[in-house]
Short mmCIF file of N, CA, C and O in Angstrom, two decimals:
data_model
loop_
_atom_site.label_atom_id
_atom_site.label_comp_id
_atom_site.label_asym_id
_atom_site.label_seq_id
_atom_site.Cartn_x
_atom_site.Cartn_y
_atom_site.Cartn_z
N UNK A 9 43.54 -102.27 -58.06
CA UNK A 9 42.17 -101.83 -57.95
C UNK A 9 42.14 -100.37 -57.86
O UNK A 9 43.04 -99.81 -56.96
N UNK A 10 41.32 -99.67 -58.52
CA UNK A 10 41.30 -98.26 -58.47
C UNK A 10 40.22 -97.75 -57.43
O UNK A 10 39.24 -98.50 -57.38
N UNK A 11 40.39 -96.69 -56.63
CA UNK A 11 39.44 -96.28 -55.84
C UNK A 11 38.19 -95.80 -56.56
O UNK A 11 38.33 -95.22 -57.66
N UNK A 12 36.98 -96.03 -55.92
CA UNK A 12 35.80 -95.57 -56.63
C UNK A 12 35.63 -94.04 -56.63
O UNK A 12 36.06 -93.40 -55.73
N UNK A 13 35.25 -93.59 -57.85
CA UNK A 13 34.96 -92.15 -57.89
C UNK A 13 33.74 -91.75 -57.15
O UNK A 13 32.75 -92.49 -56.92
N UNK A 14 33.75 -90.53 -56.49
CA UNK A 14 32.63 -90.18 -55.78
C UNK A 14 31.44 -90.03 -56.59
O UNK A 14 31.49 -89.47 -57.81
N UNK A 15 30.23 -90.42 -56.10
CA UNK A 15 29.04 -90.34 -57.03
C UNK A 15 28.40 -89.10 -56.87
O UNK A 15 27.64 -88.61 -57.77
N UNK A 16 28.65 -88.23 -55.83
CA UNK A 16 28.02 -87.00 -55.82
C UNK A 16 28.94 -86.16 -54.92
O UNK A 16 29.68 -86.61 -54.07
N UNK A 17 28.83 -84.81 -55.11
CA UNK A 17 29.62 -83.91 -54.28
C UNK A 17 28.61 -82.97 -53.51
O UNK A 17 27.63 -82.50 -54.06
N UNK A 18 28.87 -82.62 -52.33
CA UNK A 18 28.10 -81.72 -51.59
C UNK A 18 28.73 -80.45 -51.46
O UNK A 18 29.89 -80.35 -51.14
N UNK A 19 28.09 -79.34 -51.81
CA UNK A 19 28.59 -78.01 -51.66
C UNK A 19 28.27 -77.57 -50.21
O UNK A 19 27.21 -77.66 -49.73
N UNK A 20 29.32 -77.17 -49.54
CA UNK A 20 29.17 -76.72 -48.20
C UNK A 20 29.18 -75.13 -48.26
O UNK A 20 29.99 -74.58 -48.89
N UNK A 21 28.27 -74.58 -47.53
CA UNK A 21 28.29 -73.24 -47.44
C UNK A 21 29.27 -72.71 -46.37
O UNK A 21 29.18 -73.17 -45.24
N UNK A 22 30.25 -71.96 -46.83
CA UNK A 22 31.36 -71.59 -45.96
C UNK A 22 30.85 -70.27 -45.22
O UNK A 22 29.75 -69.79 -45.46
N UNK A 23 31.69 -69.78 -44.30
CA UNK A 23 31.38 -68.56 -43.63
C UNK A 23 31.27 -67.34 -44.60
O UNK A 23 32.06 -67.24 -45.50
N UNK A 24 30.37 -66.48 -44.34
CA UNK A 24 30.24 -65.34 -45.28
C UNK A 24 31.06 -64.22 -44.58
O UNK A 24 30.95 -63.91 -43.42
N UNK A 25 31.84 -63.60 -45.31
CA UNK A 25 32.75 -62.48 -44.83
C UNK A 25 32.31 -61.27 -45.39
O UNK A 25 32.27 -61.06 -46.62
N UNK A 26 32.06 -60.31 -44.56
CA UNK A 26 31.68 -58.89 -45.03
C UNK A 26 32.81 -57.98 -44.88
O UNK A 26 33.47 -57.97 -43.80
N UNK A 27 33.17 -57.35 -45.96
CA UNK A 27 34.13 -56.40 -45.93
C UNK A 27 33.61 -55.06 -45.26
O UNK A 27 32.53 -54.58 -45.40
N UNK A 28 34.51 -54.48 -44.35
CA UNK A 28 34.14 -53.19 -43.76
C UNK A 28 35.36 -52.20 -43.99
O UNK A 28 36.36 -52.58 -44.05
N UNK A 29 34.82 -50.98 -44.12
CA UNK A 29 35.81 -50.02 -44.33
C UNK A 29 36.17 -49.41 -42.95
O UNK A 29 35.42 -49.21 -42.12
N UNK A 30 37.50 -49.18 -42.88
CA UNK A 30 38.07 -48.61 -41.68
C UNK A 30 37.98 -47.10 -41.72
O UNK A 30 38.56 -46.58 -42.80
N UNK A 31 37.42 -46.40 -40.79
CA UNK A 31 37.38 -45.01 -40.86
C UNK A 31 38.80 -44.44 -40.88
O UNK A 31 39.74 -45.06 -40.22
N UNK A 32 39.11 -43.35 -41.63
CA UNK A 32 40.47 -42.67 -41.70
C UNK A 32 41.04 -42.44 -40.31
O UNK A 32 42.20 -42.64 -40.06
N UNK A 33 40.08 -41.87 -39.44
CA UNK A 33 40.63 -41.52 -38.07
C UNK A 33 41.07 -42.79 -37.31
O UNK A 33 42.15 -42.83 -36.63
N UNK A 34 40.33 -43.91 -37.51
CA UNK A 34 40.52 -45.07 -36.75
C UNK A 34 41.92 -45.68 -37.34
O UNK A 34 42.79 -46.19 -36.70
N UNK A 35 42.11 -45.54 -38.71
CA UNK A 35 43.36 -46.02 -39.35
C UNK A 35 44.54 -45.21 -38.91
O UNK A 35 45.54 -45.86 -38.54
N UNK A 36 44.51 -44.02 -38.77
CA UNK A 36 45.52 -43.09 -38.27
C UNK A 36 45.86 -43.41 -36.82
O UNK A 36 47.05 -43.38 -36.40
N UNK A 37 44.81 -43.60 -35.98
CA UNK A 37 45.01 -43.97 -34.58
C UNK A 37 45.76 -45.27 -34.53
O UNK A 37 46.75 -45.33 -33.56
N UNK A 38 45.41 -46.26 -35.27
CA UNK A 38 46.09 -47.56 -35.25
C UNK A 38 47.58 -47.47 -35.60
O UNK A 38 48.41 -48.07 -34.98
N UNK A 39 47.90 -46.61 -36.65
CA UNK A 39 49.24 -46.50 -37.06
C UNK A 39 50.03 -45.76 -35.98
O UNK A 39 51.21 -46.08 -35.58
N UNK A 40 49.41 -44.74 -35.35
CA UNK A 40 50.14 -44.07 -34.19
C UNK A 40 50.45 -44.97 -33.10
O UNK A 40 51.44 -45.00 -32.45
N UNK A 41 49.37 -45.71 -32.81
CA UNK A 41 49.55 -46.65 -31.56
C UNK A 41 50.73 -47.68 -31.81
O UNK A 41 51.48 -48.00 -30.98
N UNK A 42 50.70 -48.19 -33.01
CA UNK A 42 51.76 -49.12 -33.41
C UNK A 42 53.12 -48.48 -33.36
O UNK A 42 54.07 -49.04 -32.82
N UNK A 43 53.29 -47.25 -33.76
CA UNK A 43 54.46 -46.56 -33.79
C UNK A 43 54.97 -46.26 -32.33
O UNK A 43 56.22 -46.30 -32.06
N UNK A 44 54.01 -46.15 -31.41
CA UNK A 44 54.37 -45.98 -30.04
C UNK A 44 54.64 -47.24 -29.22
O UNK A 44 54.82 -47.23 -28.07
N UNK A 45 54.53 -48.39 -29.89
CA UNK A 45 54.88 -49.69 -29.30
C UNK A 45 53.60 -50.41 -28.75
O UNK A 45 53.81 -51.37 -27.98
N UNK A 46 52.42 -49.92 -28.96
CA UNK A 46 51.22 -50.67 -28.55
C UNK A 46 50.92 -51.64 -29.53
O UNK A 46 50.98 -51.59 -30.72
N UNK A 47 50.61 -53.03 -28.95
CA UNK A 47 50.21 -54.11 -29.68
C UNK A 47 48.90 -54.68 -29.16
O UNK A 47 48.45 -54.35 -28.00
N UNK A 48 48.27 -55.53 -29.79
CA UNK A 48 46.95 -56.14 -29.50
C UNK A 48 45.96 -55.07 -28.90
O UNK A 48 45.31 -55.20 -28.03
N UNK A 49 45.93 -54.08 -29.63
CA UNK A 49 44.95 -52.90 -29.25
C UNK A 49 43.49 -53.28 -29.60
O UNK A 49 43.23 -53.73 -30.79
N UNK A 50 42.76 -53.15 -28.65
CA UNK A 50 41.22 -53.51 -28.79
C UNK A 50 40.52 -52.33 -28.12
O UNK A 50 40.88 -51.83 -27.17
N UNK A 51 39.42 -51.93 -28.78
CA UNK A 51 38.52 -50.93 -28.25
C UNK A 51 37.14 -51.49 -28.04
O UNK A 51 36.70 -52.37 -28.83
N UNK A 52 36.44 -50.97 -27.02
CA UNK A 52 35.06 -51.30 -26.83
C UNK A 52 34.27 -50.20 -26.39
O UNK A 52 34.68 -49.56 -25.29
N UNK A 53 33.23 -49.91 -27.05
CA UNK A 53 32.27 -48.90 -26.59
C UNK A 53 31.57 -49.42 -25.36
O UNK A 53 31.03 -50.48 -25.40
N UNK A 54 31.52 -48.58 -24.36
CA UNK A 54 30.89 -49.10 -23.03
C UNK A 54 29.61 -48.12 -22.86
O UNK A 54 29.55 -47.12 -23.49
N UNK A 55 28.86 -48.29 -21.79
CA UNK A 55 27.71 -47.54 -21.44
C UNK A 55 28.18 -46.13 -21.06
O UNK A 55 27.59 -45.20 -21.27
N UNK A 56 29.37 -46.07 -20.40
CA UNK A 56 29.98 -44.81 -20.01
C UNK A 56 31.01 -44.11 -20.86
O UNK A 56 31.40 -42.99 -20.69
N UNK A 57 31.43 -44.79 -21.85
CA UNK A 57 32.54 -44.27 -22.76
C UNK A 57 33.24 -45.26 -23.71
O UNK A 57 32.62 -46.03 -24.32
N UNK A 58 34.57 -45.37 -23.55
CA UNK A 58 35.38 -46.31 -24.37
C UNK A 58 36.44 -46.98 -23.45
O UNK A 58 36.98 -46.19 -22.63
N UNK A 59 36.50 -48.26 -23.56
CA UNK A 59 37.61 -49.04 -23.03
C UNK A 59 38.67 -49.35 -24.06
O UNK A 59 38.28 -49.74 -25.13
N UNK A 60 39.97 -49.06 -23.77
CA UNK A 60 41.03 -49.44 -24.68
C UNK A 60 41.99 -50.43 -23.88
O UNK A 60 42.42 -50.17 -22.88
N UNK A 61 42.20 -51.58 -24.51
CA UNK A 61 43.16 -52.55 -23.96
C UNK A 61 44.27 -52.67 -25.03
O UNK A 61 44.04 -52.61 -26.12
N UNK A 62 45.47 -52.92 -24.39
CA UNK A 62 46.68 -52.94 -25.34
C UNK A 62 47.79 -53.63 -24.47
O UNK A 62 47.77 -53.71 -23.29
N UNK A 63 48.87 -54.06 -25.20
CA UNK A 63 50.03 -54.57 -24.59
C UNK A 63 51.17 -53.53 -24.95
O UNK A 63 51.25 -53.00 -26.06
N UNK A 64 51.99 -53.31 -23.93
CA UNK A 64 53.18 -52.50 -24.07
C UNK A 64 54.23 -52.85 -23.10
O UNK A 64 53.93 -53.07 -21.95
N UNK A 65 55.55 -52.88 -23.47
CA UNK A 65 56.58 -53.21 -22.54
C UNK A 65 56.36 -54.55 -21.91
O UNK A 65 56.80 -54.74 -20.75
N UNK A 66 55.72 -55.47 -22.60
CA UNK A 66 55.44 -56.75 -22.09
C UNK A 66 54.47 -56.85 -21.07
O UNK A 66 54.26 -57.92 -20.41
N UNK A 67 53.68 -55.84 -20.83
CA UNK A 67 52.50 -55.83 -19.90
C UNK A 67 51.22 -55.62 -20.57
O UNK A 67 51.14 -54.95 -21.60
N UNK A 68 50.10 -56.00 -19.98
CA UNK A 68 48.70 -55.73 -20.51
C UNK A 68 48.18 -54.47 -19.70
O UNK A 68 48.44 -54.35 -18.53
N UNK A 69 47.53 -53.63 -20.46
CA UNK A 69 46.91 -52.47 -19.91
C UNK A 69 45.46 -52.33 -20.30
O UNK A 69 45.09 -52.78 -21.39
N UNK A 70 44.74 -51.63 -19.44
CA UNK A 70 43.22 -51.39 -19.76
C UNK A 70 43.08 -49.94 -19.31
O UNK A 70 43.22 -49.63 -18.11
N UNK A 71 42.67 -49.08 -20.30
CA UNK A 71 42.41 -47.62 -19.90
C UNK A 71 40.93 -47.44 -20.28
O UNK A 71 40.40 -47.73 -21.36
N UNK A 72 40.15 -46.89 -19.19
CA UNK A 72 38.71 -46.59 -19.38
C UNK A 72 38.56 -45.15 -19.51
O UNK A 72 39.01 -44.35 -18.72
N UNK A 73 37.86 -44.63 -20.66
CA UNK A 73 37.50 -43.39 -20.91
C UNK A 73 36.03 -43.08 -20.43
O UNK A 73 35.16 -43.70 -21.15
N UNK A 74 35.72 -42.22 -19.55
CA UNK A 74 34.38 -42.00 -19.20
C UNK A 74 34.06 -40.61 -19.91
O UNK A 74 34.67 -39.62 -19.68
N UNK A 75 32.96 -40.71 -20.59
CA UNK A 75 32.55 -39.52 -21.53
C UNK A 75 31.22 -38.90 -20.79
O UNK A 75 30.61 -39.42 -20.06
N UNK A 76 31.10 -37.72 -21.16
CA UNK A 76 29.93 -36.97 -20.61
C UNK A 76 28.60 -37.47 -21.17
O UNK A 76 27.51 -37.26 -20.42
N UNK A 77 28.49 -38.13 -22.19
CA UNK A 77 27.33 -38.71 -22.78
C UNK A 77 27.64 -39.42 -24.10
O UNK A 77 28.70 -39.22 -24.66
N UNK A 78 26.52 -40.07 -24.63
CA UNK A 78 26.82 -40.78 -25.90
C UNK A 78 26.93 -39.64 -26.96
O UNK A 78 26.23 -38.55 -27.06
N UNK A 79 28.05 -39.79 -27.86
CA UNK A 79 28.28 -38.83 -28.94
C UNK A 79 28.90 -37.62 -28.43
O UNK A 79 29.03 -36.64 -29.20
N UNK A 80 29.53 -37.57 -27.17
CA UNK A 80 30.23 -36.48 -26.60
C UNK A 80 31.45 -36.23 -27.49
O UNK A 80 32.13 -37.02 -27.94
N UNK A 81 31.77 -34.92 -27.67
CA UNK A 81 32.96 -34.47 -28.42
C UNK A 81 34.15 -35.09 -27.77
O UNK A 81 34.33 -35.05 -26.51
N UNK A 82 35.09 -35.62 -28.52
CA UNK A 82 36.30 -36.04 -28.06
C UNK A 82 36.26 -37.46 -27.42
O UNK A 82 37.15 -37.95 -26.59
N UNK A 83 35.14 -38.19 -27.69
CA UNK A 83 34.94 -39.47 -27.06
C UNK A 83 34.71 -40.61 -28.11
O UNK A 83 33.85 -41.35 -27.97
N UNK A 84 35.56 -40.68 -29.16
CA UNK A 84 35.41 -41.72 -30.11
C UNK A 84 36.48 -42.71 -29.80
O UNK A 84 37.46 -42.53 -29.00
N UNK A 85 36.27 -43.88 -30.34
CA UNK A 85 37.23 -44.96 -30.16
C UNK A 85 38.62 -44.54 -30.79
O UNK A 85 39.59 -44.80 -29.97
N UNK A 86 38.76 -43.90 -31.79
CA UNK A 86 39.98 -43.44 -32.41
C UNK A 86 40.68 -42.49 -31.51
O UNK A 86 41.95 -42.65 -31.25
N UNK A 87 40.01 -41.54 -30.93
CA UNK A 87 40.61 -40.48 -29.99
C UNK A 87 41.10 -41.19 -28.74
O UNK A 87 42.08 -40.91 -28.20
N UNK A 88 40.44 -42.28 -28.22
CA UNK A 88 40.90 -42.98 -27.09
C UNK A 88 42.14 -43.70 -27.32
O UNK A 88 43.08 -43.68 -26.54
N UNK A 89 42.28 -44.35 -28.53
CA UNK A 89 43.45 -44.98 -28.88
C UNK A 89 44.60 -44.11 -29.04
O UNK A 89 45.81 -44.27 -28.55
N UNK A 90 44.36 -42.92 -29.67
CA UNK A 90 45.44 -41.93 -29.77
C UNK A 90 45.89 -41.45 -28.42
O UNK A 90 47.18 -41.33 -28.07
N UNK A 91 44.99 -41.23 -27.45
CA UNK A 91 45.37 -40.70 -26.14
C UNK A 91 46.19 -41.84 -25.48
O UNK A 91 47.15 -41.55 -24.85
N UNK A 92 45.73 -43.16 -25.52
CA UNK A 92 46.40 -44.28 -24.87
C UNK A 92 47.91 -44.45 -25.44
O UNK A 92 48.85 -44.68 -24.76
N UNK A 93 48.03 -44.07 -26.76
CA UNK A 93 49.38 -44.19 -27.31
C UNK A 93 50.29 -43.07 -26.78
O UNK A 93 51.48 -43.28 -26.97
N UNK A 94 49.79 -42.03 -26.29
CA UNK A 94 50.61 -41.01 -25.81
C UNK A 94 51.05 -41.11 -24.35
O UNK A 94 51.84 -40.35 -23.70
N UNK A 95 50.46 -42.17 -23.62
CA UNK A 95 50.75 -42.32 -22.17
C UNK A 95 52.29 -42.69 -22.03
O UNK A 95 52.86 -43.38 -22.85
N UNK A 96 52.88 -42.15 -21.02
CA UNK A 96 54.32 -42.42 -20.73
C UNK A 96 54.46 -43.25 -19.61
O UNK A 96 53.72 -43.10 -18.52
N UNK A 97 55.43 -44.20 -19.54
CA UNK A 97 55.76 -45.06 -18.48
C UNK A 97 56.64 -44.26 -17.40
O UNK A 97 57.69 -43.63 -17.84
N UNK A 98 56.25 -44.24 -16.20
CA UNK A 98 56.98 -43.52 -15.19
C UNK A 98 57.66 -44.46 -14.13
O UNK A 98 56.98 -45.42 -13.66
N UNK A 99 58.91 -44.36 -13.88
CA UNK A 99 59.48 -45.22 -12.84
C UNK A 99 59.51 -46.70 -13.26
O UNK A 99 59.34 -47.07 -14.34
N UNK A 100 59.77 -47.49 -12.23
CA UNK A 100 59.70 -48.89 -12.40
C UNK A 100 61.03 -49.38 -13.00
O UNK A 100 61.12 -50.69 -12.99
N UNK A 101 61.93 -48.69 -13.33
CA UNK A 101 63.22 -49.13 -13.95
C UNK A 101 64.31 -49.40 -12.93
O UNK A 101 64.11 -48.93 -11.77
N UNK A 102 65.24 -49.99 -13.39
CA UNK A 102 66.48 -50.19 -12.37
C UNK A 102 67.08 -48.78 -12.05
O UNK A 102 67.24 -47.99 -12.94
N UNK A 103 67.56 -48.65 -10.84
CA UNK A 103 68.12 -47.35 -10.55
C UNK A 103 69.57 -47.48 -10.77
O UNK A 103 70.21 -48.15 -10.47
#
């Protein structure tokens, strides 16, 4: 016996995906962060500035940047990521 052929097919609407362009500054910041060993980099614009979270050396970090106001010079998400990628680990190693 052969299985019955379906009598109708239902088309399901899948999720719609919108393509977004990554700004050149954000792209360069992500490349620099990765080169410095930062992984899982996330940024969030806050009421006061920008929060950057990332993993490095097996630990999770959160750096908050407080800006003078919305749109203040030097207070973009890309600039916050670049700054976070330049932070240096001090001490904590075996003597």
